[in-house]
PDB file of C-alpha atoms in Angstrom:
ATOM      1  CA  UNK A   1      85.983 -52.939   1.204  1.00  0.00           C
ATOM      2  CA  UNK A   2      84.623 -55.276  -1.329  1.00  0.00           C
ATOM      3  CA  UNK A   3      86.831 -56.527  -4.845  1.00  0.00           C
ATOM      4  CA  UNK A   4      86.038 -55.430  -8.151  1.00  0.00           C
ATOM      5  CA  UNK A   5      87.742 -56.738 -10.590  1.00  0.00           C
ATOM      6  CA  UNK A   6      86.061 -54.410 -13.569  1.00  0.00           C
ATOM      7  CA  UNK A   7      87.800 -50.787 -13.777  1.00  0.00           C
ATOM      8  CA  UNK A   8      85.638 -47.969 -13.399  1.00  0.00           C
ATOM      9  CA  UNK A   9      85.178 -44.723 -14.376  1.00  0.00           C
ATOM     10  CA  UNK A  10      83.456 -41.506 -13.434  1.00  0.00           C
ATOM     11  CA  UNK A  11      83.152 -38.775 -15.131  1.00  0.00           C
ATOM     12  CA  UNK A  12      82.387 -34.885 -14.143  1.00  0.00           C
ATOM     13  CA  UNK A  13      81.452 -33.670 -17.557  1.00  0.00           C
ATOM     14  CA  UNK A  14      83.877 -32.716 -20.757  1.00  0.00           C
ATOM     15  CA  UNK A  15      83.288 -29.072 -22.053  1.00  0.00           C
ATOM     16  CA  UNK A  16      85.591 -27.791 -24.226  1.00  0.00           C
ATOM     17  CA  UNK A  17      87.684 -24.549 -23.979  1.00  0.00           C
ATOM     18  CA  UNK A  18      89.103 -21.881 -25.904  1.00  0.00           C
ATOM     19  CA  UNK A  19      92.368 -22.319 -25.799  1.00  0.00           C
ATOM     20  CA  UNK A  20      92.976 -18.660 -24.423  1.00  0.00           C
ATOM     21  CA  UNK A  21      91.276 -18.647 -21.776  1.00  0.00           C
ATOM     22  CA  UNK A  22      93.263 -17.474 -18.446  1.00  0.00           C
ATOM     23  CA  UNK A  23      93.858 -20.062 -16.253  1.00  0.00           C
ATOM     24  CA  UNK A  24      92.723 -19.816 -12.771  1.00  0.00           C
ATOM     25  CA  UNK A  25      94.479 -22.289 -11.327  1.00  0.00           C
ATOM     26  CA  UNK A  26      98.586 -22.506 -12.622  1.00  0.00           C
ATOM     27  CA  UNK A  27     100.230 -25.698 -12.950  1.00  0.00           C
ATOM     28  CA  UNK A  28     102.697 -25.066 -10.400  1.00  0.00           C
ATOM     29  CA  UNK A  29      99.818 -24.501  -7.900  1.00  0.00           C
ATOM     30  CA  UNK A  30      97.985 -27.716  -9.071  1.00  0.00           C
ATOM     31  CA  UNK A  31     101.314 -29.971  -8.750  1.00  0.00           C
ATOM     32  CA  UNK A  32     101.643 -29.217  -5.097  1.00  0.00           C
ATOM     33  CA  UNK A  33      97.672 -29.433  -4.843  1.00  0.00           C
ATOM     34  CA  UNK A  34      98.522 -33.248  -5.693  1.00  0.00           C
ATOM     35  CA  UNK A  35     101.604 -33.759  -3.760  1.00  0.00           C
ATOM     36  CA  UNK A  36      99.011 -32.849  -0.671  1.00  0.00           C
ATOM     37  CA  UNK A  37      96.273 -34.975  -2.510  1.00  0.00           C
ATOM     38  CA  UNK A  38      98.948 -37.831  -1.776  1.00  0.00           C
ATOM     39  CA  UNK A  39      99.897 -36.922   1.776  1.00  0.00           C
ATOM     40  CA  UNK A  40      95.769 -37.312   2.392  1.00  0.00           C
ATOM     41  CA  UNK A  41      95.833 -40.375   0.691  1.00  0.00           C
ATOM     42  CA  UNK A  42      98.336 -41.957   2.519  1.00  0.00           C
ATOM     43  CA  UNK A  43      96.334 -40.922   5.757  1.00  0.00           C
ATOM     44  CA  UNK A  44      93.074 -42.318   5.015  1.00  0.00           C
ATOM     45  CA  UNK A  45      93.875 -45.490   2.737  1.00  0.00           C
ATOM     46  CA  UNK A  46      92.017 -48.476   3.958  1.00  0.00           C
ATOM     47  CA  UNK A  47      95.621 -50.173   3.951  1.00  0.00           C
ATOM     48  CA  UNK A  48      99.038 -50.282   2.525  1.00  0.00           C
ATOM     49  CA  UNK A  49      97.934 -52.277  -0.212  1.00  0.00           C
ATOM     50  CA  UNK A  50      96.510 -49.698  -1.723  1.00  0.00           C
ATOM     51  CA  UNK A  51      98.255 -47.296  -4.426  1.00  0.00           C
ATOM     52  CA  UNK A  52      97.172 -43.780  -5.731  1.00  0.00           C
ATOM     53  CA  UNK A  53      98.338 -42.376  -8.921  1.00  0.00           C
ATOM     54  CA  UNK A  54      97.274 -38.471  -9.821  1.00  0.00           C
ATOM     55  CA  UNK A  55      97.284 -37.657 -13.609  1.00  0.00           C
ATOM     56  CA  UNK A  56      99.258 -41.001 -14.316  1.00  0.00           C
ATOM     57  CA  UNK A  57     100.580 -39.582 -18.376  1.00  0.00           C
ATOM     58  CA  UNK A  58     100.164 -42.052 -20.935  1.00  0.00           C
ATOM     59  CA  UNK A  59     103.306 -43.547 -22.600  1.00  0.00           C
ATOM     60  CA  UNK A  60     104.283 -41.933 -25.935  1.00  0.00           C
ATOM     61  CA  UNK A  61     103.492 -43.943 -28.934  1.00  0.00           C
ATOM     62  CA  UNK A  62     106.468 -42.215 -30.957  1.00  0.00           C
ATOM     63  CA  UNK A  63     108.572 -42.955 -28.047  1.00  0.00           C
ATOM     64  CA  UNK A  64     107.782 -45.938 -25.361  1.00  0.00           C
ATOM     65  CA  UNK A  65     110.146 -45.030 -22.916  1.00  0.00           C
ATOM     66  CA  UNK A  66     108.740 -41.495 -22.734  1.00  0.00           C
ATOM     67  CA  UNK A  67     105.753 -39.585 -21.080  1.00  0.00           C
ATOM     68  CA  UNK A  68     103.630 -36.107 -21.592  1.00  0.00           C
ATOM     69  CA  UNK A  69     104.510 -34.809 -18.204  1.00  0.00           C
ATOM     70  CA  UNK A  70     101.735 -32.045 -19.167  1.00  0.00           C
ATOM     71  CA  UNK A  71      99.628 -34.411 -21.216  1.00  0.00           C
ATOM     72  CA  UNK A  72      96.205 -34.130 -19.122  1.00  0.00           C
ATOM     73  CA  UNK A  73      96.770 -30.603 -18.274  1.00  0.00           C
ATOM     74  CA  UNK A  74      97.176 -29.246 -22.040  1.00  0.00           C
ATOM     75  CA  UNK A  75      93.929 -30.890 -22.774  1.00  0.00           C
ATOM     76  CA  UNK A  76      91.388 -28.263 -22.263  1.00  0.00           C
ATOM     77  CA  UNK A  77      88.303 -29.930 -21.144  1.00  0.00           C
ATOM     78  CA  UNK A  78      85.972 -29.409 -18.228  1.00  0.00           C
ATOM     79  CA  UNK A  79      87.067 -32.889 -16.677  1.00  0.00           C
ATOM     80  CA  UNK A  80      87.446 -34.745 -13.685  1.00  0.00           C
ATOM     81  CA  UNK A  81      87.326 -38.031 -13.038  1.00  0.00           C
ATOM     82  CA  UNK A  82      88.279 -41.279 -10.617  1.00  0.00           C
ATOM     83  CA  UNK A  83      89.213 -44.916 -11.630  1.00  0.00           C
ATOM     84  CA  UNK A  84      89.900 -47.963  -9.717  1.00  0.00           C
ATOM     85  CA  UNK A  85      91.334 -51.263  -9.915  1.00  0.00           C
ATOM     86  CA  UNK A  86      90.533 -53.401  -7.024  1.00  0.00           C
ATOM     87  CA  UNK A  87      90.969 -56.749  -7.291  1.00  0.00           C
ATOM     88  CA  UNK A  88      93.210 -59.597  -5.183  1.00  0.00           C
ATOM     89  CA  UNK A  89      96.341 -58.342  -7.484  1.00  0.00           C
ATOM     90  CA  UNK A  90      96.215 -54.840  -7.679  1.00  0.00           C
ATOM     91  CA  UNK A  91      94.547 -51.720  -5.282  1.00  0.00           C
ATOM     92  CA  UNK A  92      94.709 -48.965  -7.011  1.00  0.00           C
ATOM     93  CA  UNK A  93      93.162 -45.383  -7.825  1.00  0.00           C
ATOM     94  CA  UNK A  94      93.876 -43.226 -10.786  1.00  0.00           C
ATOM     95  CA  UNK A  95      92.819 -39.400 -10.326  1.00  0.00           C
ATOM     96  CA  UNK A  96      92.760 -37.196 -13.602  1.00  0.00           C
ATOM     97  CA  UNK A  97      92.171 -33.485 -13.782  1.00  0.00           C
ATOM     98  CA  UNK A  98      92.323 -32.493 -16.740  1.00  0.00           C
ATOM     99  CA  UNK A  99      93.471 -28.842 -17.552  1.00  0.00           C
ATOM    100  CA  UNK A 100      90.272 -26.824 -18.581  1.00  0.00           C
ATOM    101  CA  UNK A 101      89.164 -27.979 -15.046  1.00  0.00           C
ATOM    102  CA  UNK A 102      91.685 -26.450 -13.465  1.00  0.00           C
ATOM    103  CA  UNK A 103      91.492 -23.331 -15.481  1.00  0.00           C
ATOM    104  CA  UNK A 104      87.860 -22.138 -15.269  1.00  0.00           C
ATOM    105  CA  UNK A 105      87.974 -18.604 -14.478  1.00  0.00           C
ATOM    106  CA  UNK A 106      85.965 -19.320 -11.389  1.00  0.00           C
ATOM    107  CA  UNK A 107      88.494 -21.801 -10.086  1.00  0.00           C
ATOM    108  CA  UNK A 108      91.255 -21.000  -7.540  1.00  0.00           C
ATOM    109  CA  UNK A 109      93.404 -23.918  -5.405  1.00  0.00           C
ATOM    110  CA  UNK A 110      91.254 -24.344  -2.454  1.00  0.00           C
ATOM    111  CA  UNK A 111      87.928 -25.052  -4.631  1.00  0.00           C
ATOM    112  CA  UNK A 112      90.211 -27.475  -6.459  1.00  0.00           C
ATOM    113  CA  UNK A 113      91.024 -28.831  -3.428  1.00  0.00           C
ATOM    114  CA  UNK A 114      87.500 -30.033  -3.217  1.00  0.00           C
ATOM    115  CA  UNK A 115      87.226 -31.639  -6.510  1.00  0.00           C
ATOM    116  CA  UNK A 116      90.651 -33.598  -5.722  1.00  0.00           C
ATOM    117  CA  UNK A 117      88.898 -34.255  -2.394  1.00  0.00           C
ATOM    118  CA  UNK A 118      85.593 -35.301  -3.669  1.00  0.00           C
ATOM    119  CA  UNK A 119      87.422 -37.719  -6.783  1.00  0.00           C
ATOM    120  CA  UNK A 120      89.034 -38.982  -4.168  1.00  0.00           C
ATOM    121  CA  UNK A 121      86.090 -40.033  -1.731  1.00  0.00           C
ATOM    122  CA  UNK A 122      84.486 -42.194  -4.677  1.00  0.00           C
ATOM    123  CA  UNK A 123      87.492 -44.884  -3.519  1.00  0.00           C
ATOM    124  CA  UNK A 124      87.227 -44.004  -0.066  1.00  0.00           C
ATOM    125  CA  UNK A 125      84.058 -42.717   0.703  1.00  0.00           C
ATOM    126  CA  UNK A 126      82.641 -45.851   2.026  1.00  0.00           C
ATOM    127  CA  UNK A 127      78.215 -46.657   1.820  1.00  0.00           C
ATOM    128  CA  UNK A 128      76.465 -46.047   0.159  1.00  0.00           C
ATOM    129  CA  UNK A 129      77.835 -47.396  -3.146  1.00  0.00           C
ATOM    130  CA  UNK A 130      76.832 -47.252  -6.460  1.00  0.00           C
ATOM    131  CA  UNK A 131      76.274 -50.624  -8.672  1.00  0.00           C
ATOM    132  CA  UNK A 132      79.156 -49.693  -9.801  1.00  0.00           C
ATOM    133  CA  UNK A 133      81.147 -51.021  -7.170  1.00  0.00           C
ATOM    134  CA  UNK A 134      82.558 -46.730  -5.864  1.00  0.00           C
ATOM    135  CA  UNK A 135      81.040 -44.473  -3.550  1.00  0.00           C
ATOM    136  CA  UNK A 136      78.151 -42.712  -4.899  1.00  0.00           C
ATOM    137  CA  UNK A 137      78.210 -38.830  -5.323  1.00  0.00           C
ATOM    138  CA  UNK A 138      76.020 -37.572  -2.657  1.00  0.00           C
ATOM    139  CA  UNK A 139      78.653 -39.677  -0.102  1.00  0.00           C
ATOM    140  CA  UNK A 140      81.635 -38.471  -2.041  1.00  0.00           C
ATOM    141  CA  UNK A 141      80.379 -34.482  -1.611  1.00  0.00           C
ATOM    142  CA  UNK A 142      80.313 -35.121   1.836  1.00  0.00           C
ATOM    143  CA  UNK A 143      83.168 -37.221   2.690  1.00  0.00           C
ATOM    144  CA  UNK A 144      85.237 -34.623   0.880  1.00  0.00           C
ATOM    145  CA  UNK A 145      84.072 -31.998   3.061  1.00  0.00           C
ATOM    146  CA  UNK A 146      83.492 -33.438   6.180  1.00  0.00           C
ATOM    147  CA  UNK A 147      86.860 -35.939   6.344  1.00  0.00           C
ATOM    148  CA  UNK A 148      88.928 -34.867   3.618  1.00  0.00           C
ATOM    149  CA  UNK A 149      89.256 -31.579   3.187  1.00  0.00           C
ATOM    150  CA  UNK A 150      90.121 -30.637   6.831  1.00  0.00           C
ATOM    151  CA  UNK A 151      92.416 -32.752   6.085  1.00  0.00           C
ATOM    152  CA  UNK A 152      93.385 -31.346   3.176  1.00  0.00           C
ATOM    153  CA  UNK A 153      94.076 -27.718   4.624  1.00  0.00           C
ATOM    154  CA  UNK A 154      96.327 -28.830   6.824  1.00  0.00           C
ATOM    155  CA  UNK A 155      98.962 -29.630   4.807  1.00  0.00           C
ATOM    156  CA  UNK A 156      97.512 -26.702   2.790  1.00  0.00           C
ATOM    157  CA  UNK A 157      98.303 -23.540   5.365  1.00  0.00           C
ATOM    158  CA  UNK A 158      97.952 -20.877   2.356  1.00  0.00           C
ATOM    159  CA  UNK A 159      97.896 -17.455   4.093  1.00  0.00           C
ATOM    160  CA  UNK A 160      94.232 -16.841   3.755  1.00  0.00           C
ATOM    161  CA  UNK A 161      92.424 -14.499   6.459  1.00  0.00           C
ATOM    162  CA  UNK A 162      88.854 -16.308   7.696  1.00  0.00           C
ATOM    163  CA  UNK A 163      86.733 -13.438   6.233  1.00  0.00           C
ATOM    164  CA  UNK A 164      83.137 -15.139   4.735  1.00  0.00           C
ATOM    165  CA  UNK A 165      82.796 -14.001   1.340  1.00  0.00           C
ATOM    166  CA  UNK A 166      78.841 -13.059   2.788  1.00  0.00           C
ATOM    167  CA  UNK A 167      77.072 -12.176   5.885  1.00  0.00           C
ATOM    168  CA  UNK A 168      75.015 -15.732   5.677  1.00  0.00           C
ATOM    169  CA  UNK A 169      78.003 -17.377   5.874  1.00  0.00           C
ATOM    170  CA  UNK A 170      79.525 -15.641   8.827  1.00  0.00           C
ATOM    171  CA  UNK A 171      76.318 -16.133  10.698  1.00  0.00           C
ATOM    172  CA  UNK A 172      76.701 -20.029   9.907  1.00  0.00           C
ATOM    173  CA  UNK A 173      80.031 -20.819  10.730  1.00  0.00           C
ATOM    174  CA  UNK A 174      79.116 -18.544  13.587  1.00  0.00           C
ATOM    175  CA  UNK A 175      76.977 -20.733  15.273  1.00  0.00           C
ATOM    176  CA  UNK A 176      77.649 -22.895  18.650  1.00  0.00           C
ATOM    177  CA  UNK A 177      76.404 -26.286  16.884  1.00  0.00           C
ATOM    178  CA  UNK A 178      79.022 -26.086  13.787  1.00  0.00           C
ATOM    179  CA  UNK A 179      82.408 -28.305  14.330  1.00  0.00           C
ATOM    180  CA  UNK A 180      83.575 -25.525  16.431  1.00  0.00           C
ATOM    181  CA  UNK A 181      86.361 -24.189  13.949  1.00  0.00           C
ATOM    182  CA  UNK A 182      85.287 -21.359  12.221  1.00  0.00           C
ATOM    183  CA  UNK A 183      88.571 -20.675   9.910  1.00  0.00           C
ATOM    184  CA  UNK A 184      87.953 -23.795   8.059  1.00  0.00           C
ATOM    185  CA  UNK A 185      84.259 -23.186   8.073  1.00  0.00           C
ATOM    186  CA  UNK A 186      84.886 -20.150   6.037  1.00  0.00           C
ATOM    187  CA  UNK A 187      87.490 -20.932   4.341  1.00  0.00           C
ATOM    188  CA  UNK A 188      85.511 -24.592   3.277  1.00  0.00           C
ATOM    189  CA  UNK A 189      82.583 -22.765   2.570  1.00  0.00           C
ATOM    190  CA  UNK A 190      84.066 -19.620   0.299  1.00  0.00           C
ATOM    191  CA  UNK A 191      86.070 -22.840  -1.851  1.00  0.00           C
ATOM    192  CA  UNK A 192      82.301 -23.889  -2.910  1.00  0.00           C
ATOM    193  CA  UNK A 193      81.662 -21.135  -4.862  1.00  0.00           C
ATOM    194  CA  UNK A 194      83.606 -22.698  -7.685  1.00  0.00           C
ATOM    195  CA  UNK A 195      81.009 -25.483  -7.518  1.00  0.00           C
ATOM    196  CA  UNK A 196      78.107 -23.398  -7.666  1.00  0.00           C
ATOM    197  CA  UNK A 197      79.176 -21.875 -10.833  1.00  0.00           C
ATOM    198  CA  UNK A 198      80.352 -25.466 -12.071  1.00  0.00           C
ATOM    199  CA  UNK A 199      77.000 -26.725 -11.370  1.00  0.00           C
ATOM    200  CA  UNK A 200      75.619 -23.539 -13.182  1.00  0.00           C
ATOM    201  CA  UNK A 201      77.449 -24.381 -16.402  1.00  0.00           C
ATOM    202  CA  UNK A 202      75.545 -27.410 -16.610  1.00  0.00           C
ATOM    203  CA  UNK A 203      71.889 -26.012 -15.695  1.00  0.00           C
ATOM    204  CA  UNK A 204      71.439 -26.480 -11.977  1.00  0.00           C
ATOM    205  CA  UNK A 205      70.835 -23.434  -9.759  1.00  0.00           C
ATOM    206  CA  UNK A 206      72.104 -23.137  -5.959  1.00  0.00           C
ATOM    207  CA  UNK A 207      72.726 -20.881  -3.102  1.00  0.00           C
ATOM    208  CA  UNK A 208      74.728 -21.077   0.094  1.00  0.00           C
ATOM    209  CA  UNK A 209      71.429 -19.883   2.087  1.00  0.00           C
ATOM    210  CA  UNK A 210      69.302 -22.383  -0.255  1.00  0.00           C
ATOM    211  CA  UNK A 211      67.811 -26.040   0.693  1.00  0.00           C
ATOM    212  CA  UNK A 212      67.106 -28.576  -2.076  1.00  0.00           C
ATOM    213  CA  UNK A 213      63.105 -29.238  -1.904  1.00  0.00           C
ATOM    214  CA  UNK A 214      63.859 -33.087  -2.608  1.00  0.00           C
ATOM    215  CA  UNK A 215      63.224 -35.529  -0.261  1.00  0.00           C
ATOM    216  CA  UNK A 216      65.152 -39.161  -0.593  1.00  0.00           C
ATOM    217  CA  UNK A 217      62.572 -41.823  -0.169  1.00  0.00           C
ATOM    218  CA  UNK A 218      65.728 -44.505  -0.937  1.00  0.00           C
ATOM    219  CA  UNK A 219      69.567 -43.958  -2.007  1.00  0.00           C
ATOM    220  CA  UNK A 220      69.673 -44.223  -5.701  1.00  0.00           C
ATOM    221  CA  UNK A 221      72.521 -46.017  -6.174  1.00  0.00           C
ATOM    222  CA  UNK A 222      72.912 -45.886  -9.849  1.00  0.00           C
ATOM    223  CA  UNK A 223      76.039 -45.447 -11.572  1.00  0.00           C
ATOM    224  CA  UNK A 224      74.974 -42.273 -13.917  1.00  0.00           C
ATOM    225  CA  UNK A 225      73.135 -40.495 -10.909  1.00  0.00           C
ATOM    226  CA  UNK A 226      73.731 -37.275  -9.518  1.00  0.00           C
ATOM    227  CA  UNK A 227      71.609 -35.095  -6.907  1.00  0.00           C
ATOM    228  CA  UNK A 228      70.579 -31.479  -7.691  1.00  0.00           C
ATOM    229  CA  UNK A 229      72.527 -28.905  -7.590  1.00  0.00           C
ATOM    230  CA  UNK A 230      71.012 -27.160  -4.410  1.00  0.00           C
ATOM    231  CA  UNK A 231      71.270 -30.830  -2.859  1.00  0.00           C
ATOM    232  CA  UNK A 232      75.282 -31.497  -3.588  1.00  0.00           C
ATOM    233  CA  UNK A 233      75.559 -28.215  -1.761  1.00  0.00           C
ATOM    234  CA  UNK A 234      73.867 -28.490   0.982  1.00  0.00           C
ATOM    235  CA  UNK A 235      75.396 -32.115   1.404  1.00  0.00           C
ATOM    236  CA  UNK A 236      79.268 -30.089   1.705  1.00  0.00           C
ATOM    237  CA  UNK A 237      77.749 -27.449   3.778  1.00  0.00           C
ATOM    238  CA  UNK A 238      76.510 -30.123   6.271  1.00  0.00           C
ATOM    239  CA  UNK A 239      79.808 -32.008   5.612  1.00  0.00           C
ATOM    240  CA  UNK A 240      81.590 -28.640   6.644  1.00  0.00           C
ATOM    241  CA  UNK A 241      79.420 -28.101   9.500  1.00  0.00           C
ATOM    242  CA  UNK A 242      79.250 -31.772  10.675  1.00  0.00           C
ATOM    243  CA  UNK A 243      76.310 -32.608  10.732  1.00  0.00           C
ATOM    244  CA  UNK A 244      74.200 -35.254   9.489  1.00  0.00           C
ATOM    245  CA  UNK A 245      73.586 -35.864   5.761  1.00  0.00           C
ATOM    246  CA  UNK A 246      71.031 -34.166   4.717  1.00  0.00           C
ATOM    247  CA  UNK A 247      67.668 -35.063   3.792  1.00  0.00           C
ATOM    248  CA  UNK A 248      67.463 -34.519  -0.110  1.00  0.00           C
ATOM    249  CA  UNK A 249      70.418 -37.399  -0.444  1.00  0.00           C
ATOM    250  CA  UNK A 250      70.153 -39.296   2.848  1.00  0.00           C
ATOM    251  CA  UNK A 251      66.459 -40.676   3.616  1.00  0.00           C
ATOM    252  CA  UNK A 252      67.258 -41.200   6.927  1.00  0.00           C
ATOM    253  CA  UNK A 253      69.042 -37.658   7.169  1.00  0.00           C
ATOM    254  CA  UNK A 254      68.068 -34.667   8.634  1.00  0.00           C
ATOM    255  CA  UNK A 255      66.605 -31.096   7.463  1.00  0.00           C
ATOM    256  CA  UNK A 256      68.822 -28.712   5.730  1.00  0.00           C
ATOM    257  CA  UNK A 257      70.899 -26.526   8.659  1.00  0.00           C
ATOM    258  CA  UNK A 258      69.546 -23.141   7.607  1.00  0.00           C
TER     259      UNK A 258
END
């Protein structure tokens, strides 16, 4: 992995939030959500040079020797986001998910599971990379869902029956040329709803039985670019199934698995 001595940040997108809105996700839930986020961390880290910190709170002006344990969560903005320090002295990531993330009334722990996953794949995520020196988004959607999150569930065991929220996605996960585990097909592929309504907040339409009508000529590896909507999806569904990158992202991918 190459050295970068800049830090860097990426940014989902800061909404604000009423500040009664019922949170989906509690903080108890999202606390053991990032005690997992570090047992995944520790698996896949390029090294053991590396270091991960998850909502790291900053140190209290009135006070130096004190910290907000709660700081990031009792900020409610629609916010996720990765940092890095990489450099010969010091390798390591800072996660932040901030509370009105966490507490969209669409969200639940496995789809947050995804974001922690997918924040934590711009670090890890390998090529392509963006200018920036991290792992662009299309690569980060799919190393989320296809190394990750597996991953992720594992330490994760929540008592969840492997019912597909639709027909489609029964049929898919179904299907003799998926992975060949069908409980965390399902389960993978219900925890992207929360996406598809996140997407819809900011404009962009998708469906589970949908296929993004782009077609990559080249990666775009700038820092401020994101695929379509329809694309990120079908990047985690193919991540899910295992199967190639798709097409709309990937130019030397494959066709959308329909």
């Amino acid at each position: 992995m190459k050295n970068f001595t800049p830090t860097l940040i990426l940014t989902y997108l800061i909404l604000f939030l009423p500040n009664s809105i019922k949170a989906s996700v509690t903080y108890e839930e999202f606390k053991q959500l990032k005690e997992i986020t570090f047992k995944v961390f520790e698996e896949l880290k390029p090294s053991d040079d590396y270091h991960l910190f998850i909502n790291k709170q900053p140190t209290s002006y009135s006070n130096p020797n004190s910290t907000e344990e709660k700081y990031w969560w009792n900020l409610d903005l629609i916010n996720a986001s990765f940092f890095k320090i990489e450099n010969k002295e010091k390798k390591e990531f800072y996660l932040t998910v901030f509370g009105g993330f966490a507490k969209q009334e669409f969200m639940e722990p496995d789809a947050l599971a995804v974001t922690l996953c997918h924040e934590l794949a711009h670090g890890l995520g390998g090529d392509p990379v963006k200018e920036n020196g991290t792992t662009t988004e299309g690569q980060a959607d799919y190393f989320a869902t296809n190394i990750c999150l597996p991953l992720f569930y594992e330490y994760y065991p929540r008592i969840i029956d492997a019912v597909a929220s639709n027909p489609y996605i029964e049929d898919l996960c179904s299907r003799e040329d998926t992975r060949g585990n069908k409980k965390y097909c399902i389960r993978a592929m219900n925890a992207l709803h929360a996406d598809m309504k996140f997407f819809e907040l900011l404009g962009g339409k998708s469906r589970y039985d949908g296929a993004s009508t782009i077609r990559a000529k080249e990666f775009n590896l700038s820092s401020t670019f994101y695929p379509d909507a329809q694309c990120r999806i079908d990047i985690m569904i193919h991540g899910i199934l295992d199967q190639l990158r798709p097409n709309c992202f990937d130019p030397f991918g494959i066709e959308r698995i329909l």
